[in-house]
Amino acid sequence: MGFSRNGRNLLIAPSILSADFLRLGEEVKSAEEAGADLFHLDMMDGHFVPNLTFGPPVVAGLRKITTLPLEAHLMVLHPEIYLQELADAGIDRVTVHVEATTHLHFVLARIGALGMKAGVALSPATPVGTVVDILDMIDLVLVMTVNPGFGGQSFIPHSIKKIAAMRTLLDEAGARHIRLEVDGGIKAGNLARVADSGADTFVMGSAIFGDRPCSTVFGEIRAVLS
Ligand code: DX5
Ligand code: ZN
């Protein structure tokens, strides 16, 4: 499973945010057939970010049509409210924003207690060091490469330095099992540069669920990652 570049295992995580929600099942199946490694599900509450999406019932529906891992990217305040329902719906990993909860350690412990994997997401202005004291509770760090809330935004150039700094932090902590995911403005055209700065898991929304068939886009991804 996955892709590779310079001997590193890399994963592509389509975000369904840009999919046609009236044909969501078909969109997910075609991304799966084209080579998706997991699905990234953006949940927004209209408070942490100025947008609304979907919640656990959509996850339960997706769980019935794909065996690929499902990760929830919670862009919500009070993430603890939704954890039991997400576990019941069959989510594999829940990623919460460092900025969205006062009690990050408590929330991560709760995710683990419910049998799910945990990730933490950092918005662009949040320093990489905020993850240092919870590394033993997570299997993924998500470095946002746009401000959270909407698909189709441009990659923030400073993110390259931030990804490299997070890569160094994880390596020096001996935490190489923790995936370093990037989200926002990722396209086949910048994948190589972002991968070479240290990311290993790539969320792609509008690039995959855009105007062109996702098999074409996965062809372009393969040309870069092999
Ligand atoms: C934005 C979301 C992203 C979004 C990415 O807040 O977290 O997952 O779907 O979309 P693109 O790939 O279009 O930037
Ligand atoms: Zn996301």
CSV table of C-alpha atoms and ligand atoms in Angstrom, one decimal:
chain,number,residue,atom,x,y,z
A,1,MET,CA,0.0,0.0,0.0
A,2,GLY,CA,1.1,3.5,-0.7
A,3,PHE,CA,3.7,5.3,-2.8
A,4,SER,CA,7.4,5.8,-2.5
A,5,ARG,CA,10.0,8.4,-3.1
A,6,ASN,CA,13.7,8.1,-2.1
A,7,GLY,CA,12.9,4.9,-0.3
A,8,ARG,CA,10.2,6.5,2.0
A,9,ASN,CA,6.7,5.2,2.2
A,10,LEU,CA,4.2,7.9,1.3
A,11,LEU,CA,0.4,7.9,1.5
A,12,ILE,CA,-2.3,9.8,-0.4
A,13,ALA,CA,-5.4,10.7,1.5
A,14,PRO,CA,-8.2,12.2,-0.6
A,15,SER,CA,-10.3,14.7,1.2
A,16,ILE,CA,-14.0,14.3,0.3
A,17,LEU,CA,-14.6,18.0,1.0
A,18,SER,CA,-14.4,18.8,-2.7
A,19,ALA,CA,-16.3,15.7,-3.8
A,20,ASP,CA,-19.8,15.9,-5.3
A,21,PHE,CA,-21.8,15.0,-2.2
A,22,LEU,CA,-24.8,13.9,-4.3
A,23,ARG,CA,-22.5,11.2,-5.8
A,24,LEU,CA,-20.3,10.6,-2.7
A,25,GLY,CA,-20.3,6.8,-2.9
A,26,GLU,CA,-19.2,6.8,-6.5
A,27,GLU,CA,-16.6,9.5,-5.9
A,28,VAL,CA,-15.1,7.5,-3.0
A,29,LYS,CA,-15.1,4.2,-5.0
A,30,SER,CA,-13.3,5.8,-7.9
A,31,ALA,CA,-10.6,7.4,-5.7
A,32,GLU,CA,-10.2,4.0,-4.1
A,33,GLU,CA,-9.8,2.2,-7.4
A,34,ALA,CA,-7.4,4.9,-8.6
A,35,GLY,CA,-5.0,4.4,-5.7
A,36,ALA,CA,-6.2,6.2,-2.5
A,37,ASP,CA,-4.5,4.9,0.7
A,38,LEU,CA,-7.1,6.3,3.1
A,39,PHE,CA,-9.9,8.9,3.2
A,40,HIS,CA,-9.6,12.2,5.0
A,41,LEU,CA,-13.0,13.5,6.4
A,42,ASP,CA,-13.1,17.2,7.2
A,43,MET,CA,-15.7,17.9,9.9
A,44,MET,CA,-16.4,21.6,10.6
A,45,ASP,CA,-18.8,23.1,13.1
A,46,GLY,CA,-19.2,26.7,12.0
A,47,HIS,CA,-17.4,27.9,15.2
A,48,PHE,CA,-13.8,26.8,15.1
A,49,VAL,CA,-13.9,27.5,11.3
A,50,PRO,CA,-16.5,29.5,9.4
A,51,ASN,CA,-17.9,26.6,7.5
A,52,LEU,CA,-20.2,23.6,8.1
A,53,THR,CA,-19.7,20.1,6.7
A,54,PHE,CA,-20.9,16.7,8.0
A,55,GLY,CA,-20.7,14.5,11.0
A,56,PRO,CA,-20.7,10.9,12.2
A,57,PRO,CA,-23.7,9.6,10.1
A,58,VAL,CA,-21.8,10.3,6.9
A,59,VAL,CA,-18.8,8.4,8.3
A,60,ALA,CA,-21.1,5.4,9.1
A,61,GLY,CA,-22.3,5.5,5.5
A,62,LEU,CA,-18.7,5.6,4.1
A,63,ARG,CA,-17.7,2.8,6.5
A,64,LYS,CA,-20.1,0.5,4.6
A,65,ILE,CA,-18.6,1.1,1.2
A,66,THR,CA,-14.8,1.2,1.8
A,67,THR,CA,-12.4,-0.9,3.8
A,68,LEU,CA,-9.7,1.8,3.5
A,69,PRO,CA,-8.8,3.6,6.7
A,70,LEU,CA,-11.0,6.7,7.5
A,71,GLU,CA,-9.6,9.6,9.4
A,72,ALA,CA,-11.6,12.5,10.8
A,73,HIS,CA,-10.0,15.9,10.7
A,74,LEU,CA,-12.1,17.7,13.4
A,75,MET,CA,-12.2,21.4,12.9
A,76,VAL,CA,-14.6,21.9,15.8
A,77,LEU,CA,-14.6,23.3,19.3
A,78,HIS,CA,-15.2,20.8,22.1
A,79,PRO,CA,-14.1,17.8,20.0
A,80,GLU,CA,-14.8,15.5,23.0
A,81,ILE,CA,-18.5,15.8,22.2
A,82,TYR,CA,-18.2,13.8,19.0
A,83,LEU,CA,-15.8,11.1,20.0
A,84,GLN,CA,-18.2,8.3,21.1
A,85,GLU,CA,-20.3,8.7,17.9
A,86,LEU,CA,-17.2,8.7,15.7
A,87,ALA,CA,-16.0,5.5,17.3
A,88,ASP,CA,-19.4,3.9,16.8
A,89,ALA,CA,-19.4,5.0,13.2
A,90,GLY,CA,-16.1,3.2,12.6
A,91,ILE,CA,-13.5,5.9,12.3
A,92,ASP,CA,-9.9,4.7,12.5
A,93,ARG,CA,-8.2,7.9,13.5
A,94,VAL,CA,-9.4,11.2,14.9
A,95,THR,CA,-7.2,14.3,14.5
A,96,VAL,CA,-8.0,17.3,16.7
A,97,HIS,CA,-6.7,20.8,16.5
A,98,VAL,CA,-4.3,21.9,19.2
A,99,GLU,CA,-6.0,25.3,19.1
A,100,ALA,CA,-9.6,23.9,19.5
A,101,THR,CA,-9.4,22.4,23.0
A,102,THR,CA,-8.1,23.6,26.4
A,103,HIS,CA,-7.4,20.0,27.4
A,104,LEU,CA,-5.6,18.4,24.6
A,105,HIS,CA,-4.1,15.6,26.8
A,106,PHE,CA,-7.5,14.7,28.1
A,107,VAL,CA,-9.1,14.6,24.6
A,108,LEU,CA,-6.2,12.4,23.2
A,109,ALA,CA,-6.6,10.0,26.1
A,110,ARG,CA,-10.3,9.7,25.4
A,111,ILE,CA,-9.7,9.0,21.7
A,112,GLY,CA,-7.3,6.2,22.7
A,113,ALA,CA,-9.7,4.8,25.3
A,114,LEU,CA,-12.4,4.5,22.6
A,115,GLY,CA,-10.0,2.3,20.5
A,116,MET,CA,-9.2,4.9,17.9
A,117,LYS,CA,-5.9,6.3,16.8
A,118,ALA,CA,-5.2,9.9,17.6
A,119,GLY,CA,-3.7,12.8,15.6
A,120,VAL,CA,-3.1,16.4,16.3
A,121,ALA,CA,-3.4,19.2,13.8
A,122,LEU,CA,-1.6,22.6,13.8
A,123,SER,CA,-2.9,25.7,12.1
A,124,PRO,CA,-0.3,27.7,10.2
A,125,ALA,CA,0.6,30.1,13.1
A,126,THR,CA,0.9,27.3,15.7
A,127,PRO,CA,4.5,26.4,16.6
A,128,VAL,CA,5.7,22.9,16.0
A,129,GLY,CA,6.8,22.6,19.7
A,130,THR,CA,3.2,22.3,20.8
A,131,VAL,CA,3.3,18.5,20.1
A,132,VAL,CA,6.4,17.8,22.3
A,133,ASP,CA,4.5,16.7,25.4
A,134,ILE,CA,1.9,14.4,23.8
A,135,LEU,CA,4.0,12.5,21.3
A,136,ASP,CA,3.4,9.2,23.1
A,137,MET,CA,-0.4,9.6,22.6
A,138,ILE,CA,-0.5,10.1,18.8
A,139,ASP,CA,0.3,8.4,15.6
A,140,LEU,CA,0.0,11.4,13.3
A,141,VAL,CA,0.8,15.1,13.2
A,142,LEU,CA,-1.1,17.2,10.7
A,143,VAL,CA,0.7,20.4,9.6
A,144,MET,CA,-2.0,22.6,8.0
A,145,THR,CA,-0.6,24.2,4.9
A,146,VAL,CA,-3.6,26.6,4.5
A,147,ASN,CA,-5.8,28.1,7.1
A,148,PRO,CA,-8.4,25.5,8.0
A,149,GLY,CA,-12.0,25.9,6.8
A,150,PHE,CA,-12.1,25.6,3.0
A,151,GLY,CA,-10.9,23.5,0.1
A,152,GLY,CA,-9.2,25.0,-3.0
A,153,GLN,CA,-6.9,27.5,-1.2
A,154,SER,CA,-3.2,28.1,-2.1
A,155,PHE,CA,-0.4,26.3,-0.3
A,156,ILE,CA,1.3,28.7,2.2
A,157,PRO,CA,5.0,28.9,1.1
A,158,HIS,CA,6.4,29.1,4.7
A,159,SER,CA,4.9,25.7,5.3
A,160,ILE,CA,8.0,24.1,3.7
A,161,LYS,CA,10.2,25.3,6.6
A,162,LYS,CA,7.6,24.3,9.1
A,163,ILE,CA,7.3,20.8,7.7
A,164,ALA,CA,11.1,20.5,7.8
A,165,ALA,CA,11.1,21.7,11.4
A,166,MET,CA,8.5,19.2,12.4
A,167,ARG,CA,10.4,16.4,10.6
A,168,THR,CA,13.5,17.3,12.7
A,169,LEU,CA,11.5,17.4,15.9
A,170,LEU,CA,9.9,14.0,15.3
A,171,ASP,CA,13.2,12.4,14.2
A,172,GLU,CA,15.1,13.8,17.2
A,173,ALA,CA,12.4,12.5,19.5
A,174,GLY,CA,12.8,9.1,18.0
A,175,ALA,CA,9.1,9.3,16.9
A,176,ARG,CA,9.5,8.0,13.4
A,177,HIS,CA,6.4,5.9,13.7
A,178,ILE,CA,4.4,9.1,13.8
A,179,ARG,CA,3.1,10.1,10.3
A,180,LEU,CA,3.7,13.7,9.2
A,181,GLU,CA,0.6,14.7,7.2
A,182,VAL,CA,0.1,17.9,5.2
A,183,ASP,CA,-3.3,19.4,4.3
A,184,GLY,CA,-4.1,22.3,2.0
A,185,GLY,CA,-3.1,23.3,-1.5
A,186,ILE,CA,-1.4,20.0,-2.2
A,187,LYS,CA,-1.2,19.1,-6.0
A,188,ALA,CA,0.8,16.8,-8.1
A,189,GLY,CA,2.9,19.9,-9.0
A,190,ASN,CA,4.2,20.5,-5.5
A,191,LEU,CA,4.1,17.0,-4.1
A,192,ALA,CA,7.8,16.4,-4.7
A,193,ARG,CA,8.9,19.5,-2.9
A,194,VAL,CA,6.6,18.9,0.1
A,195,ALA,CA,7.6,15.2,0.3
A,196,ASP,CA,11.3,16.2,0.2
A,197,SER,CA,10.8,18.7,3.1
A,198,GLY,CA,9.7,15.7,5.3
A,199,ALA,CA,6.0,15.1,4.9
A,200,ASP,CA,4.8,11.5,4.3
A,201,THR,CA,1.0,11.7,4.2
A,202,PHE,CA,-0.7,14.0,1.7
A,203,VAL,CA,-4.3,15.2,1.9
A,204,MET,CA,-5.6,16.2,-1.5
A,205,GLY,CA,-9.1,17.6,-1.9
A,206,SER,CA,-9.7,19.8,-5.0
A,207,ALA,CA,-6.8,18.2,-6.8
A,208,ILE,CA,-8.4,14.8,-6.7
A,209,PHE,CA,-12.1,15.7,-6.8
A,210,GLY,CA,-11.8,18.4,-9.4
A,211,ASP,CA,-12.8,18.7,-13.1
A,212,ARG,CA,-10.6,15.8,-14.2
A,213,PRO,CA,-11.1,12.0,-13.6
A,214,CYS,CA,-9.2,11.0,-10.4
A,215,SER,CA,-7.5,8.2,-12.4
A,216,THR,CA,-5.8,11.0,-14.4
A,217,VAL,CA,-4.7,12.8,-11.3
A,218,PHE,CA,-3.4,9.6,-9.7
A,219,GLY,CA,-1.4,9.0,-12.9
A,220,GLU,CA,0.3,12.4,-12.3
A,221,ILE,CA,0.9,11.5,-8.7
A,222,ARG,CA,2.6,8.2,-9.7
A,223,ALA,CA,4.9,10.1,-12.1
A,224,VAL,CA,6.2,12.0,-9.1
A,225,LEU,CA,6.2,9.4,-6.3
A,226,SER,CA,6.3,6.1,-8.2
B,1,DX5,C1,-9.3,22.5,4.7
B,1,DX5,C2,-9.4,21.0,4.8
B,1,DX5,C3,-8.7,20.3,3.8
B,1,DX5,C4,-9.2,20.6,2.4
B,1,DX5,C5,-8.1,20.6,1.5
B,1,DX5,O1,-9.7,23.1,6.0
B,1,DX5,O2,-8.8,20.6,6.1
B,1,DX5,O3,-8.7,18.9,4.0
B,1,DX5,O4,-10.2,19.6,1.9
B,1,DX5,O5,-8.5,20.9,0.2
B,1,DX5,P1,-7.5,21.3,-0.9
B,1,DX5,O6,-6.7,20.0,-1.2
B,1,DX5,O7,-8.4,21.6,-2.1
B,1,DX5,O8,-6.6,22.4,-0.5
B,2,ZN,ZN,-8.5,18.4,6.3
